[in-house]
Protein backbone atom coordinates (compact mmCIF):
# COMPACT_ATOMS: atom_id res chain seq x y z
CA UNK A 1 -62.47 31.55 -9.57
CA UNK A 2 -66.09 32.77 -10.12
CA UNK A 3 -66.59 29.65 -11.68
CA UNK A 4 -65.27 27.30 -8.90
CA UNK A 5 -66.85 29.09 -6.34
CA UNK A 6 -70.25 28.54 -7.78
CA UNK A 7 -69.48 25.09 -9.70
CA UNK A 8 -68.82 24.69 -12.72
CA UNK A 9 -71.76 21.93 -13.23
CA UNK A 10 -74.31 25.39 -12.43
CA UNK A 11 -71.72 27.12 -14.61
CA UNK A 12 -72.44 28.68 -18.64
CA UNK A 13 -69.99 30.67 -20.65
CA UNK A 14 -71.86 33.69 -23.11
CA UNK A 15 -69.81 35.65 -25.54
CA UNK A 16 -70.32 39.02 -25.79
CA UNK A 17 -69.36 41.28 -29.37
CA UNK A 18 -66.47 43.10 -27.65
CA UNK A 19 -63.71 42.25 -24.85
CA UNK A 20 -66.51 42.58 -22.53
CA UNK A 21 -69.97 43.52 -21.32
CA UNK A 22 -69.95 47.17 -20.09
CA UNK A 23 -67.53 47.87 -23.76
CA UNK A 24 -70.22 46.13 -25.72
CA UNK A 25 -72.43 48.38 -24.15
CA UNK A 26 -70.76 51.14 -26.31
CA UNK A 27 -70.20 49.80 -28.80
CA UNK A 28 -74.28 50.03 -29.53
CA UNK A 29 -75.64 46.26 -28.15
CA UNK A 30 -79.04 46.22 -27.02
CA UNK A 31 -81.14 44.75 -25.08
CA UNK A 32 -81.61 42.23 -27.44
CA UNK A 33 -77.82 42.04 -28.49
CA UNK A 34 -77.59 40.72 -24.90
CA UNK A 35 -80.68 38.87 -25.07
CA UNK A 36 -79.68 36.70 -27.51
CA UNK A 37 -75.88 36.41 -26.00
CA UNK A 38 -77.02 34.29 -22.97
CA UNK A 39 -79.54 32.41 -25.10
CA UNK A 40 -76.80 30.90 -27.30
CA UNK A 41 -74.75 30.45 -23.84
CA UNK A 42 -72.48 27.37 -23.66
CA UNK A 43 -72.15 25.02 -20.14
CA UNK A 44 -68.20 24.52 -19.37
CA UNK A 45 -68.22 21.08 -20.23
CA UNK A 46 -64.75 18.69 -20.58
CA UNK A 47 -63.46 18.20 -23.41
CA UNK A 48 -64.00 13.93 -22.99
CA UNK A 49 -67.64 14.77 -22.73
CA UNK A 50 -69.78 15.80 -26.04
CA UNK A 51 -72.56 14.03 -27.61
CA UNK A 52 -72.76 11.49 -30.13
CA UNK A 53 -75.31 13.28 -31.86
CA UNK A 54 -72.07 15.66 -32.69
CA UNK A 55 -70.47 12.47 -35.18
CA UNK A 56 -73.88 10.91 -36.76
CA UNK A 57 -72.54 13.67 -40.23
CA UNK A 58 -69.54 11.33 -39.93
CA UNK A 59 -72.00 8.11 -39.74
CA UNK A 60 -73.97 9.45 -43.01
CA UNK A 61 -70.34 9.82 -44.98
CA UNK A 62 -69.57 6.18 -44.09
CA UNK A 63 -72.70 4.45 -44.75
CA UNK A 64 -72.84 6.83 -47.66
CA UNK A 65 -69.88 7.91 -49.19
CA UNK A 66 -70.03 10.34 -52.22
CA UNK A 67 -68.56 9.35 -55.49
CA UNK A 68 -65.33 12.19 -54.49
CA UNK A 69 -64.67 10.21 -51.43
CA UNK A 70 -61.07 8.23 -52.63
CA UNK A 71 -61.40 4.76 -51.37
CA UNK A 72 -60.41 3.49 -48.07
CA UNK A 73 -57.25 1.07 -49.29
CA UNK A 74 -58.70 -2.72 -49.31
CA UNK A 75 -56.81 -5.91 -49.80
CA UNK A 76 -54.75 -6.58 -52.81
CA UNK A 77 -52.84 -9.54 -54.55
CA UNK A 78 -51.57 -8.68 -57.26
CA UNK A 79 -54.29 -6.93 -59.63
CA UNK A 80 -57.02 -8.99 -57.54
CA UNK A 81 -59.59 -6.30 -55.05
CA UNK A 82 -61.12 -8.24 -51.93
CA UNK A 83 -63.61 -5.70 -51.05
CA UNK A 84 -64.67 -7.32 -47.81
CA UNK A 85 -61.64 -6.53 -46.41
CA UNK A 86 -60.24 -2.46 -45.81
CA UNK A 87 -57.11 -1.18 -43.91
CA UNK A 88 -58.65 2.04 -42.18
CA UNK A 89 -56.59 4.26 -40.78
CA UNK A 90 -56.63 5.05 -36.60
CA UNK A 91 -57.07 0.87 -36.71
CA UNK A 92 -54.64 -1.89 -35.19
CA UNK A 93 -54.19 -4.82 -37.63
CA UNK A 94 -52.98 -7.77 -35.90
CA UNK A 95 -50.90 -10.57 -38.16
CA UNK A 96 -50.30 -13.91 -36.88
CA UNK A 97 -48.88 -17.35 -38.66
CA UNK A 98 -46.56 -20.52 -37.82
CA UNK A 99 -42.85 -19.45 -38.50
CA UNK A 100 -42.31 -20.33 -41.86
CA UNK A 101 -45.25 -20.24 -43.60
CA UNK A 102 -44.56 -16.66 -45.18
CA UNK A 103 -46.46 -14.41 -43.20
CA UNK A 104 -44.16 -11.37 -43.44
CA UNK A 105 -43.65 -13.29 -46.90
CA UNK A 106 -47.55 -12.10 -48.01
CA UNK A 107 -47.76 -8.39 -45.23
CA UNK A 108 -44.78 -7.62 -47.68
CA UNK A 109 -47.43 -8.54 -50.78
CA UNK A 110 -49.95 -6.77 -48.94
CA UNK A 111 -47.45 -3.78 -48.13
CA UNK A 112 -47.14 -3.23 -52.59
CA UNK A 113 -51.22 -3.16 -52.98
CA UNK A 114 -51.37 -0.51 -50.90
CA UNK A 115 -48.54 1.85 -51.94
CA UNK A 116 -50.14 0.55 -55.86
CA UNK A 117 -53.63 2.26 -53.75
CA UNK A 118 -51.23 5.54 -53.30
CA UNK A 119 -50.37 4.96 -49.54
CA UNK A 120 -46.76 5.26 -48.43
CA UNK A 121 -45.81 2.68 -46.11
CA UNK A 122 -43.15 2.22 -43.45
CA UNK A 123 -41.74 -0.84 -41.95
CA UNK A 124 -39.73 -2.22 -39.03
CA UNK A 125 -38.42 -5.95 -39.20
CA UNK A 126 -35.05 -6.20 -36.86
CA UNK A 127 -34.56 -9.81 -38.26
CA UNK A 128 -33.80 -9.06 -41.58
CA UNK A 129 -30.76 -6.98 -43.06
CA UNK A 130 -32.76 -3.67 -44.99
CA UNK A 131 -30.94 -5.05 -48.13
CA UNK A 132 -33.00 -8.33 -47.35
CA UNK A 133 -36.47 -7.10 -47.74
CA UNK A 134 -34.87 -5.14 -50.63
CA UNK A 135 -34.46 -7.45 -52.21
CA UNK A 136 -37.82 -9.55 -51.18
CA UNK A 137 -39.84 -6.68 -52.16
CA UNK A 138 -37.65 -7.17 -56.21
CA UNK A 139 -39.18 -10.12 -56.56
CA UNK A 140 -43.02 -9.94 -54.92
CA UNK A 141 -42.39 -6.20 -57.33
CA UNK A 142 -41.05 -7.93 -59.93
CA UNK A 143 -42.62 -11.89 -60.12
CA UNK A 144 -38.89 -12.49 -60.45
CA UNK A 145 -36.74 -14.03 -59.00
CA UNK A 146 -33.50 -12.37 -60.56
CA UNK A 147 -34.49 -9.10 -61.85
CA UNK A 148 -32.90 -7.62 -64.43
CA UNK A 149 -30.89 -4.58 -63.15
CA UNK A 150 -32.77 -1.86 -64.75
CA UNK A 151 -35.61 -3.68 -64.00
CA UNK A 152 -34.64 -3.39 -61.28
CA UNK A 153 -33.87 -0.03 -61.08
CA UNK A 154 -37.14 0.59 -62.39
CA UNK A 155 -38.17 -0.65 -58.54
CA UNK A 156 -35.98 1.53 -57.29
CA UNK A 157 -37.95 4.18 -58.46
CA UNK A 158 -41.23 3.48 -58.15
CA UNK A 159 -40.83 2.51 -53.96
CA UNK A 160 -39.02 5.65 -53.51
CA UNK A 161 -41.26 7.98 -51.67
CA UNK A 162 -43.77 4.90 -50.94
CA UNK A 163 -41.58 2.96 -48.80
CA UNK A 164 -39.01 4.16 -46.05
CA UNK A 165 -37.23 1.58 -42.90
CA UNK A 166 -36.92 1.73 -39.92
CA UNK A 167 -33.13 0.26 -40.07
CA UNK A 168 -32.16 -1.12 -36.91
CA UNK A 169 -31.43 -4.75 -37.22
CA UNK A 170 -32.72 -6.43 -33.72
CA UNK A 171 -34.78 -4.37 -30.58
CA UNK A 172 -36.01 -1.75 -30.81
CA UNK A 173 -38.30 -0.07 -27.97
CA UNK A 174 -41.73 0.68 -28.46
CA UNK A 175 -41.71 4.86 -27.44
CA UNK A 176 -38.64 4.87 -30.22
CA UNK A 177 -40.77 2.99 -32.44
CA UNK A 178 -43.45 5.84 -31.92
CA UNK A 179 -41.49 8.77 -32.19
CA UNK A 180 -39.77 7.22 -35.45
CA UNK A 181 -43.02 6.55 -36.64
CA UNK A 182 -44.90 9.37 -35.27
CA UNK A 183 -42.50 11.90 -37.33
CA UNK A 184 -42.98 9.93 -40.53
CA UNK A 185 -46.10 10.43 -40.54
CA UNK A 186 -46.11 14.53 -40.13
CA UNK A 187 -43.15 14.77 -42.46
CA UNK A 188 -43.38 12.70 -45.66
CA UNK A 189 -46.97 10.84 -45.15
CA UNK A 190 -46.86 7.69 -44.09
CA UNK A 191 -50.23 5.53 -43.66
CA UNK A 192 -49.26 2.64 -42.49
CA UNK A 193 -46.54 1.12 -39.76
CA UNK A 194 -45.42 -2.50 -39.63
CA UNK A 195 -43.87 -4.17 -36.84
CA UNK A 196 -42.42 -7.48 -37.98
CA UNK A 197 -42.75 -8.98 -35.40
CA UNK A 198 -43.19 -7.40 -31.26
CA UNK A 199 -40.39 -10.21 -30.50
CA UNK A 200 -37.80 -7.47 -31.84
CA UNK A 201 -39.16 -4.84 -29.81
CA UNK A 202 -38.52 -4.86 -26.04
CA UNK A 203 -41.34 -6.07 -25.10
CA UNK A 204 -40.56 -9.42 -23.60
CA UNK A 205 -42.47 -12.67 -24.14
CA UNK A 206 -42.59 -14.35 -20.58
CA UNK A 207 -41.66 -14.22 -17.47
CA UNK A 208 -42.73 -12.10 -14.72
CA UNK A 209 -45.18 -8.98 -15.93
CA UNK A 210 -44.32 -9.58 -19.50
CA UNK A 211 -48.30 -9.11 -19.86
CA UNK A 212 -48.60 -6.63 -18.28
CA UNK A 213 -46.13 -5.14 -21.22
CA UNK A 214 -48.26 -6.94 -23.73
CA UNK A 215 -51.23 -4.77 -23.13
CA UNK A 216 -49.53 -1.15 -22.40
CA UNK A 217 -47.63 -1.62 -25.56
CA UNK A 218 -50.72 -2.15 -27.96
CA UNK A 219 -52.78 0.24 -25.78
CA UNK A 220 -50.15 2.28 -27.32
CA UNK A 221 -50.10 1.94 -30.72
CA UNK A 222 -53.83 1.63 -31.04
CA UNK A 223 -53.45 5.14 -29.42
CA UNK A 224 -51.28 6.38 -32.17
CA UNK A 225 -52.71 4.95 -34.90
CA UNK A 226 -56.37 7.03 -33.81
CA UNK A 227 -53.53 9.71 -33.21
CA UNK A 228 -52.03 9.76 -36.47
CA UNK A 229 -55.57 8.91 -38.74
CA UNK A 230 -52.68 5.95 -39.59
CA UNK A 231 -53.13 1.76 -39.77
CA UNK A 232 -50.88 0.10 -38.00
CA UNK A 233 -49.37 -4.37 -38.86
CA UNK A 234 -48.07 -6.11 -36.33
CA UNK A 235 -46.73 -9.49 -36.73
CA UNK A 236 -47.46 -12.04 -33.75
CA UNK A 237 -46.34 -15.05 -32.91
CA UNK A 238 -48.51 -17.65 -32.45
CA UNK A 239 -47.62 -21.42 -29.45
CA UNK A 240 -46.37 -23.95 -30.36
CA UNK A 241 -49.10 -25.93 -31.87
CA UNK A 242 -49.22 -30.11 -31.22
CA UNK A 243 -48.54 -29.71 -35.91
CA UNK A 244 -48.07 -27.51 -38.60
CA UNK A 245 -51.13 -28.95 -40.48
CA UNK A 246 -54.24 -26.27 -39.73
CA UNK A 247 -53.92 -22.94 -39.84
CA UNK A 248 -53.72 -20.93 -36.45
CA UNK A 249 -56.64 -18.98 -35.20
CA UNK A 250 -56.58 -15.75 -32.63
CA UNK A 251 -57.44 -17.60 -29.55
CA UNK A 252 -54.12 -19.89 -30.69
CA UNK A 253 -51.57 -15.47 -31.03
CA UNK A 254 -49.04 -16.22 -28.15
CA UNK A 255 -48.87 -14.30 -25.02
CA UNK A 256 -51.37 -11.96 -23.09
CA UNK A 257 -55.19 -12.16 -25.27
CA UNK A 258 -55.35 -8.42 -24.49
CA UNK A 259 -52.35 -8.60 -28.34
CA UNK A 260 -55.85 -9.61 -30.39
CA UNK A 261 -58.76 -7.93 -27.34
CA UNK A 262 -56.98 -4.39 -28.46
CA UNK A 263 -56.62 -5.18 -32.54
CA UNK A 264 -59.26 -4.24 -35.14
CA UNK A 265 -58.51 -6.84 -37.50
CA UNK A 266 -56.93 -10.30 -36.60
CA UNK A 267 -55.05 -11.96 -40.08
CA UNK A 268 -54.08 -15.51 -40.12
CA UNK A 269 -52.26 -17.28 -42.52
CA UNK A 270 -50.51 -20.63 -42.48
CA UNK A 271 -49.10 -22.67 -45.89
CA UNK A 272 -50.20 -25.98 -47.02
CA UNK A 273 -47.09 -28.90 -46.17
CA UNK A 274 -48.15 -31.46 -49.18
CA UNK A 275 -46.34 -33.89 -50.33
CA UNK A 276 -44.69 -34.43 -53.68
CA UNK A 277 -46.62 -35.47 -56.32
CA UNK A 278 -50.30 -34.53 -54.14
CA UNK A 279 -52.72 -34.04 -57.08
CA UNK A 280 -55.36 -32.69 -54.17
CA UNK A 281 -57.36 -29.78 -54.94
CA UNK A 282 -57.39 -28.30 -51.09
CA UNK A 283 -56.04 -25.13 -51.30
CA UNK A 284 -52.41 -23.97 -51.28
CA UNK A 285 -52.64 -21.55 -48.40
CA UNK A 286 -55.10 -19.36 -46.28
CA UNK A 287 -55.50 -15.22 -45.43
CA UNK A 288 -58.08 -15.79 -43.24
CA UNK A 289 -59.33 -12.83 -40.98
CA UNK A 290 -60.94 -13.74 -38.10
């Protein structure tokens, strides 16, 4: 009450070595003790107002990581690391690509690499039944189109404590997704969450208010990632193009520009539709980070 009357910006808080000044005096505190307490008094700053200097210790840790620090999970395809791409906690990655060009397949492969590095994953794919997801995962894990029953059992044991599903086929709301994701992060220590795709949520593609809803959804996903120190992977489809001869870029993602504005990384997946007998040395596919 006193602070509010005097003005919070004019007041400092003093911490005594007892419940109040009188008790501290009775306990034997002298003038020097009180003077030292006054010198250490702190203003009543809002929780949101901090000095940027408080974070420079973390800057040193980021620029000069200790040898004992666990490395960030990196982009890993097979047994090959791409050191230039890290999936850092608290960030949002948007994945785009022309329908049928393998963006979900590629994202699945990326999650296998993430799990190989000790991370845990939770996936929502409203477009694909869980048994079909599991079959695709088994094929990618084994490199075989029809792995043996024993090999499938080995895959089951390997993914048991590494991958979870948000088991809903069809549409889900962003709020319910994040509610379950929050539980999964706290209960199982899951650090990577995949939404494949934005179209399988209640967020509209077009029509009145669609862009506002898309912006709100991206803000919620980014806030969740920061709050739980998790990495969120979101599939967002590109706009229809004239043909499929070029890979879509950041500006080709359909819907509101806030989808890519709110992302920390934007990945594009593209496959070259080569004619039979084409012997050119151009890439069969591209994975680009914009």
